Amino acid sequence: VKTGLFGTSESFAPLEGARMDGDDVLVQCTKDQLKDAPRMDPDGDLSPEEENELYEYYNLASPSTDRGGRDDRTGQGREKSTSGRAGEDREPGRASGEGDSMTRSEEHLKVGTETHETGRVRLRKHVVTENVTKTVPVTHEEVVLEREPITDNDAGAAGHGAQLGEDEQDVVLHEDQVVVEKETVPVEKVRLDTKTVADEQTVNEQVRKEEIDTEGDTKGGTKGGTKR
């Protein structure tokens, strides 16, 4: 069973009491038990000591026996087959009445996804200063000296009160001056949102499968060569 982060570790799980659930095999042990189980190299051969260690961890009776037919740990005799040739021991992992068959298993790759946090984005408002240039039309007054000759028709009116001497007359001049005021007004709303972008990733992983070969003389009269 693949355990650890992203299934980078492998642990042995007992098949005793396991059952099928669709394409899945449900074993009778917890996730923590699997993670803490003794780990052996899955591509190598289990020694009797490693095998006993696994069976002891899961509190199962080890099938490892000595030549006298007694269990290495308990000293109990091996279970004898009730079918087949007389005195022949039942092969470990083979059920009674299964005949000369062998189950071949292989690993199937199951790939899924899980969501992880990759980063955070924060909206932050601050004040910046920039120059704004605007052209405003303005007006101002200037003095224009106008001269109008006096004709014979209006000489009488113009001459009334005419006398030599000094005189003064004031003219008030005006101009427009630019007045600047500032006001704060809302111009837009800004918010953060997320969108999902679909992509593809290629997963390259090794899976194992069992191969069944025959050994021995398959042409002779003796039946039952060694299988692996």
Coordinates of C-alpha atoms in Angstrom, one line a residue:
V1 CA 0.0 0.0 0.0
K2 CA 1.4 3.4 -0.9
T3 CA 1.6 5.7 2.1
G4 CA 3.3 9.0 3.0
L5 CA 3.1 12.3 1.2
F6 CA 2.0 11.6 -2.4
G7 CA 2.4 7.9 -1.9
T8 CA 6.2 7.9 -1.9
S9 CA 6.4 5.1 0.7
E10 CA 5.2 1.5 0.6
S11 CA 3.9 -0.7 3.4
F12 CA 2.7 -4.3 3.5
A13 CA -1.0 -4.8 4.4
P14 CA -2.6 -8.1 5.5
L15 CA -5.2 -9.6 3.2
E16 CA -6.8 -11.6 6.0
G17 CA -10.3 -10.3 6.4
A18 CA -10.1 -8.1 3.3
R19 CA -13.0 -7.6 1.0
M20 CA -13.7 -6.1 -2.4
D21 CA -15.5 -2.8 -2.8
G22 CA -15.8 -2.2 -6.6
D23 CA -12.3 -1.9 -7.8
D24 CA -10.9 -1.3 -4.3
V25 CA -9.7 -3.7 -1.7
L26 CA -10.6 -2.8 1.8
V27 CA -8.2 -4.3 4.4
Q28 CA -8.9 -4.7 8.1
C29 CA -6.5 -2.2 9.6
T30 CA -6.3 1.5 10.1
K31 CA -4.3 4.1 8.2
D32 CA -2.0 4.7 11.2
Q33 CA -1.3 1.0 11.4
L34 CA -0.2 0.9 7.7
K35 CA 2.0 4.0 8.1
D36 CA 3.8 2.5 11.2
A37 CA 4.1 -1.0 9.7
P38 CA 7.6 -2.4 9.2
R39 CA 8.8 -1.5 5.7
M40 CA 10.7 -3.9 3.5
D41 CA 11.9 -3.6 -0.1
P42 CA 8.9 -4.6 -2.2
D43 CA 11.2 -5.7 -5.1
G44 CA 13.2 -8.1 -3.0
D45 CA 12.6 -11.3 -1.1
L46 CA 11.3 -11.4 2.4
S47 CA 13.5 -13.3 4.8
P48 CA 11.8 -15.5 7.5
E49 CA 12.7 -12.9 10.1
E50 CA 11.1 -10.1 8.1
E51 CA 8.0 -12.2 7.4
N52 CA 7.7 -13.0 11.1
E53 CA 8.1 -9.3 12.0
L54 CA 5.2 -8.4 9.7
Y55 CA 2.9 -11.1 11.1
E56 CA 3.8 -10.2 14.7
Y57 CA 3.0 -6.5 14.0
Y58 CA -0.5 -7.3 12.7
N59 CA -1.0 -10.0 15.4
L60 CA -1.4 -12.8 12.8
A61 CA -0.1 -16.4 12.8
S62 CA 3.0 -16.6 10.7
P63 CA 2.9 -19.4 8.0
S64 CA 6.7 -19.8 8.3
T65 CA 7.3 -23.4 9.5
D66 CA 10.3 -25.6 10.1
R67 CA 11.0 -28.9 8.5
G68 CA 9.1 -30.9 11.2
G69 CA 5.9 -29.1 10.3
R70 CA 5.8 -26.9 13.4
D71 CA 5.4 -23.1 13.3
D72 CA 8.6 -21.2 14.0
R73 CA 6.9 -18.9 16.7
T74 CA 4.1 -21.0 18.2
G75 CA 5.5 -24.6 17.7
Q76 CA 2.0 -25.6 16.4
G77 CA 1.8 -28.0 13.5
R78 CA 0.8 -26.7 10.0
E79 CA -2.7 -27.2 8.8
K80 CA -3.0 -30.3 6.6
S81 CA -5.0 -30.2 3.4
T82 CA -8.2 -32.3 3.5
S83 CA -8.1 -32.7 -0.2
G84 CA -5.5 -33.7 -2.8
R85 CA -2.8 -36.3 -2.3
A86 CA -2.4 -37.8 1.1
G87 CA 0.1 -36.2 3.5
E88 CA 0.6 -33.2 1.1
D89 CA 0.7 -29.8 2.9
R90 CA -1.6 -27.0 1.8
E91 CA 0.4 -24.3 0.0
P92 CA 0.2 -21.0 1.8
G93 CA -2.3 -18.6 0.2
R94 CA -4.1 -21.4 -1.7
A95 CA -7.6 -22.3 -0.7
S96 CA -8.9 -25.8 -0.4
G97 CA -10.4 -27.1 -3.7
E98 CA -8.6 -24.4 -5.7
G99 CA -6.8 -27.0 -7.8
D100 CA -3.6 -26.3 -9.8
S101 CA -4.4 -22.6 -10.1
M102 CA -2.5 -19.5 -9.1
T103 CA -3.8 -15.9 -8.7
R104 CA -1.8 -13.2 -10.6
S105 CA -2.1 -9.7 -9.3
E106 CA -0.9 -6.3 -10.6
E107 CA -0.9 -2.7 -9.6
H108 CA -3.3 -0.2 -11.2
L109 CA -2.4 3.4 -11.2
K110 CA -5.1 5.6 -9.7
V111 CA -4.4 9.4 -10.1
G112 CA -6.4 12.1 -8.3
T113 CA -6.0 15.7 -7.3
E114 CA -6.0 17.6 -4.1
T115 CA -6.1 21.4 -3.6
H116 CA -3.2 23.2 -1.9
E117 CA -2.6 26.8 -1.1
T118 CA -0.1 28.4 -3.6
G119 CA -0.1 32.0 -2.5
R120 CA -2.1 35.0 -1.3
V121 CA -3.0 38.3 -3.0
R122 CA -4.0 41.4 -0.9
L123 CA -5.6 44.6 -2.0
R124 CA -3.9 47.6 -0.4
K125 CA -4.8 51.3 -0.9
H126 CA -2.3 54.1 -0.7
V127 CA -2.1 57.8 -1.8
V128 CA 0.1 59.0 -4.6
T129 CA 0.6 62.6 -5.9
E130 CA 0.5 63.6 -9.5
N131 CA 0.4 66.9 -11.4
V132 CA -2.7 67.9 -13.2
T133 CA -2.6 70.7 -15.8
K134 CA -5.8 72.5 -16.9
T135 CA -6.3 75.7 -19.0
V136 CA -8.8 78.2 -17.6
P137 CA -10.0 81.3 -19.6
V138 CA -9.6 84.5 -17.7
T139 CA -10.2 88.2 -18.5
H140 CA -8.8 91.6 -17.3
E141 CA -9.4 95.2 -18.0
E142 CA -7.0 97.6 -19.6
V143 CA -7.2 101.4 -20.1
V144 CA -7.8 102.7 -23.5
L145 CA -7.4 106.3 -24.3
E146 CA -10.1 107.5 -26.6
R147 CA -10.1 111.0 -28.3
E148 CA -13.3 112.4 -29.9
P149 CA -13.2 115.7 -31.7
I150 CA -15.8 118.3 -30.8
T151 CA -17.9 119.5 -33.8
D152 CA -19.8 122.7 -34.2
N153 CA -23.0 121.0 -33.3
D154 CA -21.9 120.0 -29.8
A155 CA -19.5 122.9 -29.2
G156 CA -22.0 124.7 -27.1
A157 CA -22.6 121.7 -24.8
A158 CA -18.9 120.8 -24.6
G159 CA -18.0 124.4 -23.9
H160 CA -20.3 124.8 -20.9
G161 CA -18.2 125.0 -17.9
A162 CA -15.0 124.8 -19.9
Q163 CA -12.1 126.5 -18.2
L164 CA -8.4 126.2 -18.0
G165 CA -7.0 124.3 -15.0
E166 CA -6.0 120.9 -13.6
D167 CA -8.4 117.9 -13.3
E168 CA -8.2 114.2 -12.3
Q169 CA -10.4 111.2 -13.1
D170 CA -10.0 107.6 -11.8
V171 CA -10.9 104.4 -13.6
V172 CA -11.0 101.1 -11.7
L173 CA -9.5 98.1 -13.5
H174 CA -10.7 94.5 -13.0
E175 CA -9.3 91.1 -13.8
D176 CA -10.2 87.4 -13.3
Q177 CA -8.1 85.4 -10.9
V178 CA -7.9 81.6 -10.9
V179 CA -9.3 80.0 -7.7
V180 CA -8.4 76.3 -7.1
E181 CA -10.4 74.0 -4.9
K182 CA -10.1 70.2 -4.3
E183 CA -12.9 67.7 -3.6
T184 CA -12.7 64.0 -3.0
V185 CA -15.1 61.9 -5.1
P186 CA -15.4 58.1 -5.6
V187 CA -14.4 57.0 -9.1
E188 CA -14.4 53.2 -9.1
K189 CA -14.7 50.0 -7.1
V190 CA -11.9 47.4 -7.1
R191 CA -12.2 43.9 -5.8
L192 CA -10.3 40.6 -6.0
D193 CA -11.8 37.5 -7.5
T194 CA -10.5 34.1 -8.6
K195 CA -10.9 32.1 -11.7
T196 CA -10.1 28.5 -12.5
V197 CA -7.7 27.8 -15.3
A198 CA -7.8 24.3 -16.7
D199 CA -4.4 22.7 -17.4
E200 CA -2.9 19.2 -17.8
Q201 CA -0.1 17.5 -16.1
T202 CA 1.5 14.2 -17.1
V203 CA 2.1 11.7 -14.4
N204 CA 4.8 9.1 -14.9
E205 CA 4.8 6.3 -12.3
Q206 CA 6.0 2.8 -12.1
V207 CA 3.5 0.0 -11.4
R208 CA 4.3 -3.6 -10.6
K209 CA 2.6 -6.8 -11.8
E210 CA 3.2 -10.4 -11.3
E211 CA 4.3 -12.8 -14.0
I212 CA 3.7 -16.5 -13.7
D213 CA 6.3 -18.9 -15.2
T214 CA 6.7 -22.7 -15.1
E215 CA 9.8 -24.5 -14.1
G216 CA 10.6 -28.2 -14.4
D217 CA 9.9 -30.9 -16.9
T218 CA 6.5 -30.0 -18.5
K219 CA 6.8 -32.9 -21.0
G220 CA 7.4 -35.7 -18.5
G221 CA 4.9 -37.8 -16.7
T222 CA 5.6 -36.1 -13.3
K223 CA 3.0 -33.5 -12.7
G224 CA 3.5 -30.3 -10.7
G225 CA 6.7 -28.4 -11.4
T226 CA 7.8 -25.6 -9.2
K227 CA 5.9 -22.4 -9.9
R228 CA 6.9 -18.8 -9.1

